[in-house]
CSV table of C-alpha atoms in Angstrom, one decimal:
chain,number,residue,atom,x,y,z
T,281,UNK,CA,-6.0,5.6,33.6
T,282,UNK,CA,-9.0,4.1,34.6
T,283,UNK,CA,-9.6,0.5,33.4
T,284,UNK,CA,-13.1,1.5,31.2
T,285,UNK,CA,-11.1,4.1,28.9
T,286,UNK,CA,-7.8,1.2,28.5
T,287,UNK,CA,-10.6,-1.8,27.5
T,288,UNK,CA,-12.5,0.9,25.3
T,289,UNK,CA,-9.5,2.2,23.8
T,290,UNK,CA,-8.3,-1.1,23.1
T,291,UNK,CA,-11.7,-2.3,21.9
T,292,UNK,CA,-11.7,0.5,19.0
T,293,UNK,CA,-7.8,-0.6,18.4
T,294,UNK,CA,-8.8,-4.3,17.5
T,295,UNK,CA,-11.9,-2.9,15.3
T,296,UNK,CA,-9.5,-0.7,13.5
T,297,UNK,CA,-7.2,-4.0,13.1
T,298,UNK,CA,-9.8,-5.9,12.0
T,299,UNK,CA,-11.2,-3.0,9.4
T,300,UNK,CA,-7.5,-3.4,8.1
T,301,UNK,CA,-7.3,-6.9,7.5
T,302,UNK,CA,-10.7,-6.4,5.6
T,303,UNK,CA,-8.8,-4.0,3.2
T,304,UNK,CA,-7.0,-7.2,1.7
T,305,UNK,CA,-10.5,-8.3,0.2
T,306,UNK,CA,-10.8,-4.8,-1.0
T,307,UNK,CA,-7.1,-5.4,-3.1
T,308,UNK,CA,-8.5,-8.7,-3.9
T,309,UNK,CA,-11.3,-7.7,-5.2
T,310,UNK,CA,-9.9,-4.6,-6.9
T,311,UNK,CA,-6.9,-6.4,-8.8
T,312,UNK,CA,-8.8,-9.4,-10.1
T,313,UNK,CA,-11.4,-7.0,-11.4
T,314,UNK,CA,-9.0,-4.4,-13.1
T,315,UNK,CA,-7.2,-8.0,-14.6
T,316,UNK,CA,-7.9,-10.9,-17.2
T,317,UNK,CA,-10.5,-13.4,-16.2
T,318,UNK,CA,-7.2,-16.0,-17.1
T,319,UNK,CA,-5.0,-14.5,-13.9
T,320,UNK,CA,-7.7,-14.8,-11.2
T,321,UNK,CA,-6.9,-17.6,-9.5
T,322,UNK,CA,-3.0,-16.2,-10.0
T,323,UNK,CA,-3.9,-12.9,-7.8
T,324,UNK,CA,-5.9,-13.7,-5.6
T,325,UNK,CA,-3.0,-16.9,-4.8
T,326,UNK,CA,-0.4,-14.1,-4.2
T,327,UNK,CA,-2.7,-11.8,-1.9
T,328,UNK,CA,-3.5,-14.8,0.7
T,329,UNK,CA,0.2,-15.9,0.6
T,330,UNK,CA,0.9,-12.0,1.7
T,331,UNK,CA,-1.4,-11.9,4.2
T,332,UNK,CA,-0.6,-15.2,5.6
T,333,UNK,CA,3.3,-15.3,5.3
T,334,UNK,CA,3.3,-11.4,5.7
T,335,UNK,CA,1.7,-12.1,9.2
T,336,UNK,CA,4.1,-14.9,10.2
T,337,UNK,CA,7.0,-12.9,8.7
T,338,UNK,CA,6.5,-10.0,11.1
T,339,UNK,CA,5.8,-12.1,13.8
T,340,UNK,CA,9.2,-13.9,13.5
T,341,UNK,CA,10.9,-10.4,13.6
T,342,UNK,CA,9.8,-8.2,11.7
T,343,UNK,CA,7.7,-6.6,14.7
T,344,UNK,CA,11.1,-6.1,16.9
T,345,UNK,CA,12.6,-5.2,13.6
T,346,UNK,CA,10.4,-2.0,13.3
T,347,UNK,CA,10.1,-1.6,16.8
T,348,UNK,CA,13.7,-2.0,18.3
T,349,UNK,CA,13.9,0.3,21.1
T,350,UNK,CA,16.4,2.2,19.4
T,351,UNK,CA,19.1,3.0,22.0
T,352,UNK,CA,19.7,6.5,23.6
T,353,UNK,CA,22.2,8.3,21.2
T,354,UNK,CA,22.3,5.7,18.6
T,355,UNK,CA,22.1,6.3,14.8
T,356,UNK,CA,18.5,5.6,14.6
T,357,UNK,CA,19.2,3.4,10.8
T,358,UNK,CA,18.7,0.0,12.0
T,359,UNK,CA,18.7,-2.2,15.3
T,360,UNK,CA,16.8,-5.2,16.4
T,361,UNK,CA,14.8,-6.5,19.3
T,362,UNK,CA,14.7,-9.9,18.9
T,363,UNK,CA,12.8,-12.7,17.6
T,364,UNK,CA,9.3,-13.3,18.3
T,365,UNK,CA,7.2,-11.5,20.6
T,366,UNK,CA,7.1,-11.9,24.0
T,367,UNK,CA,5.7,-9.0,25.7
T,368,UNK,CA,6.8,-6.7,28.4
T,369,UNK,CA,6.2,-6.5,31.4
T,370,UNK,CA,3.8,-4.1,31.4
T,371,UNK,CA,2.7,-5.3,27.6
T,372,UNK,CA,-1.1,-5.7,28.9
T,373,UNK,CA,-1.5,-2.7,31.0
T,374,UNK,CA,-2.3,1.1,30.9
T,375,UNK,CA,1.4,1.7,31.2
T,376,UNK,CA,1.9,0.1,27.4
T,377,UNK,CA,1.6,2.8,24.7
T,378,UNK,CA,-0.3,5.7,27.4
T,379,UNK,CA,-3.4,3.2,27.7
T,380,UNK,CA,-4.4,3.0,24.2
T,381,UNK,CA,-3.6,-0.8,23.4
T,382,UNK,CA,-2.1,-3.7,24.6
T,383,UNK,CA,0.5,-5.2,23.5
T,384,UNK,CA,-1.2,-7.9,21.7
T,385,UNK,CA,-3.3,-5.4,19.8
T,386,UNK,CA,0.0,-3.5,18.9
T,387,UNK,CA,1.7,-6.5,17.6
T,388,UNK,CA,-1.7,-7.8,15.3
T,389,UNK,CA,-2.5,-3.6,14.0
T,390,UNK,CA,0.8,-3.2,12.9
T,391,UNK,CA,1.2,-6.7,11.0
T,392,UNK,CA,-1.8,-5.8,9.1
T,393,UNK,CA,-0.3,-2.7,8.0
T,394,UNK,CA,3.1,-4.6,6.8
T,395,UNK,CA,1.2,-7.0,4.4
T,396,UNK,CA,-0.8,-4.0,2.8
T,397,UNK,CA,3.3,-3.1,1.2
T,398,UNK,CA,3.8,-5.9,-0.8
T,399,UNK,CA,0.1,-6.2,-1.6
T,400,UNK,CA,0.5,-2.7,-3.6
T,401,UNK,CA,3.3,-4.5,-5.7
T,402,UNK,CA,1.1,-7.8,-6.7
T,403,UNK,CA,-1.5,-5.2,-8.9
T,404,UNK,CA,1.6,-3.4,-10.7
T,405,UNK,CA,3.4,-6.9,-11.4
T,406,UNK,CA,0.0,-9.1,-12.4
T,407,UNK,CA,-0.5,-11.2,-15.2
T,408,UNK,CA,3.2,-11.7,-15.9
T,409,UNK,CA,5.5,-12.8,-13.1
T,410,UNK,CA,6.6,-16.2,-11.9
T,411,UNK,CA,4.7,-17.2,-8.9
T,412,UNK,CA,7.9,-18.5,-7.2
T,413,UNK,CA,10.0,-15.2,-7.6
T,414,UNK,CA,7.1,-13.0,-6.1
T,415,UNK,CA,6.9,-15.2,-3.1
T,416,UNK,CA,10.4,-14.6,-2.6
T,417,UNK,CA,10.4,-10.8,-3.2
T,418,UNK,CA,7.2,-10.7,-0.7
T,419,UNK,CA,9.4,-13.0,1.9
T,420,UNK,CA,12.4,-10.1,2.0
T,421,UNK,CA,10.6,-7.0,1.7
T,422,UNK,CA,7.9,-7.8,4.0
T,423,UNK,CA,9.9,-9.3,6.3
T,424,UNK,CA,13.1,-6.8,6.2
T,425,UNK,CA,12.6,-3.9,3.8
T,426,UNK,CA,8.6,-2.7,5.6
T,427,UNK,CA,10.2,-2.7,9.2
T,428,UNK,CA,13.6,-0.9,8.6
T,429,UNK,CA,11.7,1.8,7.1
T,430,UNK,CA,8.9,1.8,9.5
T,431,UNK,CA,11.5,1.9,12.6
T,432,UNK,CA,13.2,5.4,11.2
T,433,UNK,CA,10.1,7.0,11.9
T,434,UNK,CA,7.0,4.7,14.1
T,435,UNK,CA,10.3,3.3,15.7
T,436,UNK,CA,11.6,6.4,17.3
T,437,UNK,CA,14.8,6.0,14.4
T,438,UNK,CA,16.4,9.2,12.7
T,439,UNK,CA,13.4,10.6,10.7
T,440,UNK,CA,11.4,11.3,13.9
T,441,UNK,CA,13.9,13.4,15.2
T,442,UNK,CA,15.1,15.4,12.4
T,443,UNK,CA,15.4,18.7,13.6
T,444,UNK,CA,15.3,18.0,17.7
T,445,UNK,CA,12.7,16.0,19.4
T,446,UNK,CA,9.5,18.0,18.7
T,447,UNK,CA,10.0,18.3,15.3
T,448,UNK,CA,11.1,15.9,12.3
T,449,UNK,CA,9.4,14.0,9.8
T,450,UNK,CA,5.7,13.1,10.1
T,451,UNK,CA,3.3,10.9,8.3
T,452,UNK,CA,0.7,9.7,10.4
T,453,UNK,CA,-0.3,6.9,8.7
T,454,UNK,CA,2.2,5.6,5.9
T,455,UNK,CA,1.7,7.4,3.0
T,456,UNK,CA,5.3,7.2,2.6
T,457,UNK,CA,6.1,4.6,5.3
T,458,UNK,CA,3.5,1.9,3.8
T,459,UNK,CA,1.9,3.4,0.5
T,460,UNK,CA,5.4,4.5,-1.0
T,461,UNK,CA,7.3,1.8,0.4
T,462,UNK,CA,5.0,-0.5,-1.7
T,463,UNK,CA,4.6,2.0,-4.8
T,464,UNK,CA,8.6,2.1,-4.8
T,465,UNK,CA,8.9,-1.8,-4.4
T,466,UNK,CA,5.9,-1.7,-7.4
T,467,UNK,CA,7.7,0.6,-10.0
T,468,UNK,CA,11.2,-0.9,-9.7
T,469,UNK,CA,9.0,-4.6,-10.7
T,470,UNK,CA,7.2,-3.2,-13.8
T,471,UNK,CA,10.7,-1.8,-14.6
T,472,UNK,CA,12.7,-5.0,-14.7
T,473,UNK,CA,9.2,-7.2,-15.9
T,474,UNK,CA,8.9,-4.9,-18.8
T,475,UNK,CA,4.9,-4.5,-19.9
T,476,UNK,CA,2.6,-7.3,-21.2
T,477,UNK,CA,1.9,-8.8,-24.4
T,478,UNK,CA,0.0,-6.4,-26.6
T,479,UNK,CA,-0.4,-3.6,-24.0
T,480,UNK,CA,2.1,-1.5,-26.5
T,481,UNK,CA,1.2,-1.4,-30.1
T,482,UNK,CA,4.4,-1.6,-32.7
T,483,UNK,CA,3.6,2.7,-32.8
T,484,UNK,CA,4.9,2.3,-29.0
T,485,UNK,CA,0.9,3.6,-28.1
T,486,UNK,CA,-0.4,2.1,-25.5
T,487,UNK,CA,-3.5,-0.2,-25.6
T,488,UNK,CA,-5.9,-0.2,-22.9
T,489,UNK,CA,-6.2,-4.4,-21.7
T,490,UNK,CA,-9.9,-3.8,-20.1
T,491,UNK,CA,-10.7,-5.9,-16.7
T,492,UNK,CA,-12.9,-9.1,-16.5
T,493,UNK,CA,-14.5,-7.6,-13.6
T,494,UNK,CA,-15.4,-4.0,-13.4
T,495,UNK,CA,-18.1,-4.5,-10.4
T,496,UNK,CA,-15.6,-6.5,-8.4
T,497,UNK,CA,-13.2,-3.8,-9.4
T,498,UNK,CA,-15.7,-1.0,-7.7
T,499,UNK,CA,-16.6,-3.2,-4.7
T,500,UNK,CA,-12.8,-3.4,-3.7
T,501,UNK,CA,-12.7,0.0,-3.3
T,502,UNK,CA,-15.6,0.6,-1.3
T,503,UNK,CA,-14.3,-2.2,1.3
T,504,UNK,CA,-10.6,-0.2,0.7
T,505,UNK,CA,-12.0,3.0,1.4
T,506,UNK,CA,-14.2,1.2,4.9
T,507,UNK,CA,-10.9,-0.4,5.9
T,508,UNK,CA,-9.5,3.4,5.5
T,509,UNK,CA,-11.3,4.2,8.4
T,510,UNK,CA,-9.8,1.6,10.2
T,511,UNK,CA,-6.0,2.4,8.7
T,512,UNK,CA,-6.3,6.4,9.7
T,513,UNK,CA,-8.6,5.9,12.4
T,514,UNK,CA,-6.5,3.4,14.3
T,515,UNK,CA,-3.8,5.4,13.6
T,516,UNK,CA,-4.3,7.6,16.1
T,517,UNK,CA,-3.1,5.0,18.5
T,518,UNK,CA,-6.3,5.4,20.8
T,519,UNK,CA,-10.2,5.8,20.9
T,520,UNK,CA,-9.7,9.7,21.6
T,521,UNK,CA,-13.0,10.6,20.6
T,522,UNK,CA,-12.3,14.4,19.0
T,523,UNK,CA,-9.3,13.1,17.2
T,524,UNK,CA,-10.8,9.4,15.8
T,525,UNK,CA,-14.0,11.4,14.6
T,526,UNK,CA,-11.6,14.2,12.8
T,527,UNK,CA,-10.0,11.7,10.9
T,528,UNK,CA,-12.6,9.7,9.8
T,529,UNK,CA,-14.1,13.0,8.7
T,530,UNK,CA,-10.5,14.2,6.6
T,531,UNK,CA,-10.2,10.6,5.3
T,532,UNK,CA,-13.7,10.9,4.3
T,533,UNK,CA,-13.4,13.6,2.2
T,534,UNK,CA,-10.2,13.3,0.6
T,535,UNK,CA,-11.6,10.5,-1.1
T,536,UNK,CA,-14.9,11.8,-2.2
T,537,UNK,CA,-12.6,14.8,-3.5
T,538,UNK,CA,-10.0,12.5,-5.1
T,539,UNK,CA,-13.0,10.8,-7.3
T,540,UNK,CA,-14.2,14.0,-8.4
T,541,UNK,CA,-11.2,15.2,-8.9
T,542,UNK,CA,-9.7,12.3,-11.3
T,543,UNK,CA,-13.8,12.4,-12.9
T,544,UNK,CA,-13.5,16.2,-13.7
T,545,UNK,CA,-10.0,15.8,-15.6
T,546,UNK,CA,-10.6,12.6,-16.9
T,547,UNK,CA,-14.2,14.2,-18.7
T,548,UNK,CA,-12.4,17.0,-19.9
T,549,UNK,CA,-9.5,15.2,-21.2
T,550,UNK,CA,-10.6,12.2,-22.8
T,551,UNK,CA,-14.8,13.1,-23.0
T,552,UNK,CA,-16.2,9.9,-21.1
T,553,UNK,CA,-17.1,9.3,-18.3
T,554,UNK,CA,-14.6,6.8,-17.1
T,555,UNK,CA,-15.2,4.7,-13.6
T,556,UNK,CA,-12.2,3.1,-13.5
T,557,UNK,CA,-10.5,6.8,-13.2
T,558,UNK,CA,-13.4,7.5,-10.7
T,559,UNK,CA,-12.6,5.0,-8.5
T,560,UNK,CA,-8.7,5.1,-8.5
T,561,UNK,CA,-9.2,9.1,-7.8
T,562,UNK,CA,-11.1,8.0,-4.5
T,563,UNK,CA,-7.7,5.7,-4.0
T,564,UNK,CA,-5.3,8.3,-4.5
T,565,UNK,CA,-7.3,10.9,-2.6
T,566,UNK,CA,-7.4,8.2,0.6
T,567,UNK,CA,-3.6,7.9,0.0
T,568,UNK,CA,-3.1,11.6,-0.3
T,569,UNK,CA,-4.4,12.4,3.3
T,570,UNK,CA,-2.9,9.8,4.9
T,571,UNK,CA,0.0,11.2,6.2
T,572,UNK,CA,-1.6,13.9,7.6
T,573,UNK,CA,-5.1,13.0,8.3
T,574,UNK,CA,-4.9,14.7,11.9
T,575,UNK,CA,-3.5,18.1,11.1
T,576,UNK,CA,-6.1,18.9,8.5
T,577,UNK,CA,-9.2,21.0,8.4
T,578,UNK,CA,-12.4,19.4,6.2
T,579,UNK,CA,-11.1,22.2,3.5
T,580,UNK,CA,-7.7,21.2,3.7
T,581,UNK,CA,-8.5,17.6,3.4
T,582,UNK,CA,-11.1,18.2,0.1
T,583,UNK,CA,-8.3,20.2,-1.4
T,584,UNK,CA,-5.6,17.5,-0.5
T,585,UNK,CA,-8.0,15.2,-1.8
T,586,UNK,CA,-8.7,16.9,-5.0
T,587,UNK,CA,-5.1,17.5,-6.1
T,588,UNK,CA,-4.9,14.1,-5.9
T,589,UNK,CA,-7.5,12.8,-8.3
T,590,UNK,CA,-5.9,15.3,-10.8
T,591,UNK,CA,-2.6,13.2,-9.8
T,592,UNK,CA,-4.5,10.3,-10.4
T,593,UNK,CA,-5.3,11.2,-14.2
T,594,UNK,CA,-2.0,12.4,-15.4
T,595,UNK,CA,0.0,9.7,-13.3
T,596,UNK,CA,-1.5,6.9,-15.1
T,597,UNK,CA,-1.0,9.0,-18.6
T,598,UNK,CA,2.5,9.6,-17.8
T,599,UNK,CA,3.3,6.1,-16.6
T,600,UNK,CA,1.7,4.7,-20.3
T,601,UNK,CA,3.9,7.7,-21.9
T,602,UNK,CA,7.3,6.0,-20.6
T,603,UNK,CA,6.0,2.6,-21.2
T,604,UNK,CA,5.8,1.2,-18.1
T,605,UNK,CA,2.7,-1.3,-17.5
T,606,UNK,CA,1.1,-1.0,-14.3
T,607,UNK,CA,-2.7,-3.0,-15.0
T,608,UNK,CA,-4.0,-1.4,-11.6
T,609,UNK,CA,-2.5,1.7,-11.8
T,610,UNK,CA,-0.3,0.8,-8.3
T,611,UNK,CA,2.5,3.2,-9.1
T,612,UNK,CA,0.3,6.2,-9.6
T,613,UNK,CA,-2.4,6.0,-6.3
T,614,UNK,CA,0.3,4.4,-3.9
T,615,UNK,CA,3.9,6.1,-5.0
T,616,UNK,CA,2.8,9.3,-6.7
T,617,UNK,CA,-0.1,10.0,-4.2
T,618,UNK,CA,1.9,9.1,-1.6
T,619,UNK,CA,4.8,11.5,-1.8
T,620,UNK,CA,2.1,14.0,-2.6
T,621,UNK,CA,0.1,13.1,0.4
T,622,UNK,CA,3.9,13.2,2.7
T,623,UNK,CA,4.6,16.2,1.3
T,624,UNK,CA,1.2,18.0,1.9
T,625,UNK,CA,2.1,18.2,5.4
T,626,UNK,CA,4.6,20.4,4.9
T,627,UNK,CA,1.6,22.9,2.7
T,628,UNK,CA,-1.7,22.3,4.9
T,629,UNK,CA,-2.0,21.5,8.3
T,630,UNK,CA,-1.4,22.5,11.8
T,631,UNK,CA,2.5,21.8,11.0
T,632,UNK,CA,2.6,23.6,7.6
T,633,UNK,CA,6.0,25.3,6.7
T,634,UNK,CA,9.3,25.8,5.1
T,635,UNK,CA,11.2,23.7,7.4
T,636,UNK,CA,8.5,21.3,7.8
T,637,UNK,CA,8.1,20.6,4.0
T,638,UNK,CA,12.2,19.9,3.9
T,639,UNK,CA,11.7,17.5,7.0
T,640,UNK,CA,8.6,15.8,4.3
T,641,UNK,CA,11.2,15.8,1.5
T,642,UNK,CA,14.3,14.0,3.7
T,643,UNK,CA,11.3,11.6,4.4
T,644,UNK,CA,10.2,10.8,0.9
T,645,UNK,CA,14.2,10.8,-0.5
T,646,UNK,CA,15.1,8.2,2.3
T,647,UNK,CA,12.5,6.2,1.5
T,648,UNK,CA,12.8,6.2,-2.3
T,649,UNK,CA,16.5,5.6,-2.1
T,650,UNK,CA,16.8,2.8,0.3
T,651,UNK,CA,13.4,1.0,-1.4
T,652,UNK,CA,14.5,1.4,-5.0
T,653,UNK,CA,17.6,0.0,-4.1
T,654,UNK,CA,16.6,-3.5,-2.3
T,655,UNK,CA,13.9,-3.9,-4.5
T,656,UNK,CA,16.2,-3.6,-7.5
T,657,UNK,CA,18.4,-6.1,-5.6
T,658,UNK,CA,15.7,-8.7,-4.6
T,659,UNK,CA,14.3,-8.6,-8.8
T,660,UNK,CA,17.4,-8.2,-10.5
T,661,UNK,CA,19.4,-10.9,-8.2
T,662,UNK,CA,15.9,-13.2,-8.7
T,663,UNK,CA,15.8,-12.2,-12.9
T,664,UNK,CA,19.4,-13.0,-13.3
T,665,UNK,CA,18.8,-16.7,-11.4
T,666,UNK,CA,15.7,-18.4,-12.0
T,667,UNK,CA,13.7,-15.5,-14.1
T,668,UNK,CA,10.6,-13.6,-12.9
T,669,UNK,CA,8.8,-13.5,-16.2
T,670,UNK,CA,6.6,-16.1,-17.3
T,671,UNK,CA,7.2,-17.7,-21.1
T,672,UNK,CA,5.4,-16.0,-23.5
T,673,UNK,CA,3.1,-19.1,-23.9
T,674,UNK,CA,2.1,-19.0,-20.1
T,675,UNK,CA,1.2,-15.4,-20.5
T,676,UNK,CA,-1.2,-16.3,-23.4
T,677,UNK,CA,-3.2,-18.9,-22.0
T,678,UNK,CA,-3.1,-17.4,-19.0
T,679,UNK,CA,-1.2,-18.1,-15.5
T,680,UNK,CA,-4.4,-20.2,-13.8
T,681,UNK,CA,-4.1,-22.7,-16.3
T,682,UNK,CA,-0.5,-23.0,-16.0
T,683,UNK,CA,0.7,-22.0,-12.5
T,684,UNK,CA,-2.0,-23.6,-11.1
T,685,UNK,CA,-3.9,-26.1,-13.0
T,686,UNK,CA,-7.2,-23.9,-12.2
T,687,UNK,CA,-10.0,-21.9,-13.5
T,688,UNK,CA,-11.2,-19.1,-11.6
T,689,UNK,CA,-14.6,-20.0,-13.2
T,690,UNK,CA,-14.6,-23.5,-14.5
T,691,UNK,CA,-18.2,-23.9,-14.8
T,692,UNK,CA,-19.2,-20.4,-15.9
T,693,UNK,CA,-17.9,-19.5,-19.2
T,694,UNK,CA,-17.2,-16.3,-20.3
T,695,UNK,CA,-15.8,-15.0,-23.4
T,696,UNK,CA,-12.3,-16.6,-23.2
T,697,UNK,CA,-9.9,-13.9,-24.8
């Protein structure tokens, strides 16, 4: 390969880094908005302590824990490389990953990817859990859960060869392997948290708890769906120019789909015109196509899209019918979207079909089994021992004030509810 096509392909692999780093402003942005103004300073807390410890976390091991090198023959469940990460040999050459990336840029794209799982479950578990606890769930599941997972399928383990070499399980880029693994981690927390003060009425109805900040709200998913382009679009592991341009265009249009999908229903079902449905229908449509953003045709990816902004709609209904309390509505774009987005491959695409679609479904049971399991073991073992819900006086007055001796916005006073 000649040297211009390795820096360029490279080049495009540390914008796409850098677009996904940008994403956690987006979740910022989006879960302070869709929260009380009392939890700001709460959030936003936990989502630099992700990205910061996440980073360190899979720098330590959790890189060579997703990328083992799993040996010829072996199970494909779980190995490790080591800590740290010294390169290869060839780490900084053509010969690393067919000339698309070094080494370097492998390590920093995929780190940005394993914060994005445990920033899913900081918008499911906000405005009531101990600080401490969540540090500690964020600790073990970005630094274990994200890259065992990862490794059955990005690190050549069992899923990627379910059914001989060729075939197997495919998501291209985590709608089960990051989206589901956090939307798993997520549901399992609102589970054992049990719902906020006042969010079920003493009929058991649920009671909408409106956002402080509905225009931070929408700018965090426009900067989501630009860091998209960088998720999907660096997913494709090079700067191949028909292949980058296809999936920017799928991506694209899933989520345009996905908001007019979740508008539509939400209009008929409830006659207004609500933005927050809007804007979590863009979310779930970007989840939706992005396991297979490379196999679909524009139609494909507009009906993808669409399903999934209907998804949107009835998932957060049916999550407030078995009263679970999810203020961002997590569980419903990352987990339910997800598995629809994993299993979509097997319906649409250039590898649509029966056996394809039961390769999709080993895929999404392996994930939900082994996720629901350790995060039930991390919150229970952590609710058992020191607690992971705040007193019901903290919760009130709001976590800033009492977790960290803050206000968000101690000069500009707003209605203080």
């Amino acid at each position: 390969m000649e040297a211009g096509l390795f820096t360029a392909n490279n080049i495009w692999m540390m914008i796409c880094t850098a677009l996904v780093f940008f994403m956690h402003t987006g979740f910022a942005f989006l879960e302070i908005g869709l929260t009380r103004q009392k939890n700001t300073i709460n959030i936003l807390f936990k989502n630099i302590f992700i990205i910061t410890v996440g980073l360190l976390m899979y720098y330590i091991g959790g890189f060579n824990l997703m990328y083992p090198g799993f040996a010829e023959g072996s199970a494909g469940i779980l190995d490790f490389g080591g800590f740290g990460i010294a390169a290869p040999e060839n780490g900084m050459t053509p010969e690393y990953a067919d000339g698309g990336y070094t080494w370097w840029t492998d390590f920093l794209f995929q780190g940005m990817f394993a914060a994005t799982a445990a920033t899913i479950v900081s918008g499911a578990v906000a405005e009531r859990i101990k600080i401490g606890p969540f540090m500690i769930f964020t600790i073990l599941y970005v630094g274990l859960v994200y890259p065992i997972v990862g490794s059955w399928q990005w690190g050549g383990g069992f899923l990627s060869t379910l059914g001989g070499d060729d075939a197997g399980f495919y998501d291209f880029a985590g709608s089960t392997l990051v989206h589901s693994v956090g939307g798993w981690g997520a549901l399992i927390g609102i589970y054992l948290l049990g719902a906020r003060i006042g969010k079920f009425g003493e009929d058991g109805k649920p009671k909408a708890i409106p956002g402080h900040n509905i225009p931070l709200a929408t700018a965090g998913v426009l900067v989501l769906w630009l860091g998209w382009f960088g998720f999907n679009g660096g997913s494709v592991l090079s700067g191949d120019p028909e292949l980058t341009s296809l999936v920017l265009v799928t991506t694209s249009l899933a989520a345009a789909a996905g908001g007019v999908g979740a508008l539509i229903l939400s209009t008929i079902l409830y006659k207004n015109l609500d933005l927050t449905m809007f804007l979590n229908g863009i979310l779930g449509g970007l989840v939706g196509i992005t396991a297979g953003a490379d196999l679909m045709s524009p139609n494909e990816a507009v009906v993808i899209g669409l399903i999934a902004g209907l998804i949107i709609v009835l998932g957060v209904a049916f999550i407030d019918r078995i009263r679970l309390d999810d203020p961002v509505g997590a569980v419903t774009v990352h987990l339910i979207c997800g598995i629809w987005g994993t299993l979509a491959v097997g319906i649409f695409g250039s590898k649509a079909g029966g056996d394809q679609f039961l390769f999709q479904l080993a895929g999404v049971g392996a994930a939900a089994t082994f996720c629901s399991l350790t995060a039930f073991i991390i919150f229970y073992s952590l609710k058992k021992t020191v607690g992971i819900r705040v007193s019901k006086e903290e919760e009130v007055d709001g976590l800033d004030l009492h977790e960290h001796g803050m206000d968000a916005y101690a000069d500009f006073r707003m209605n203080q509810h």
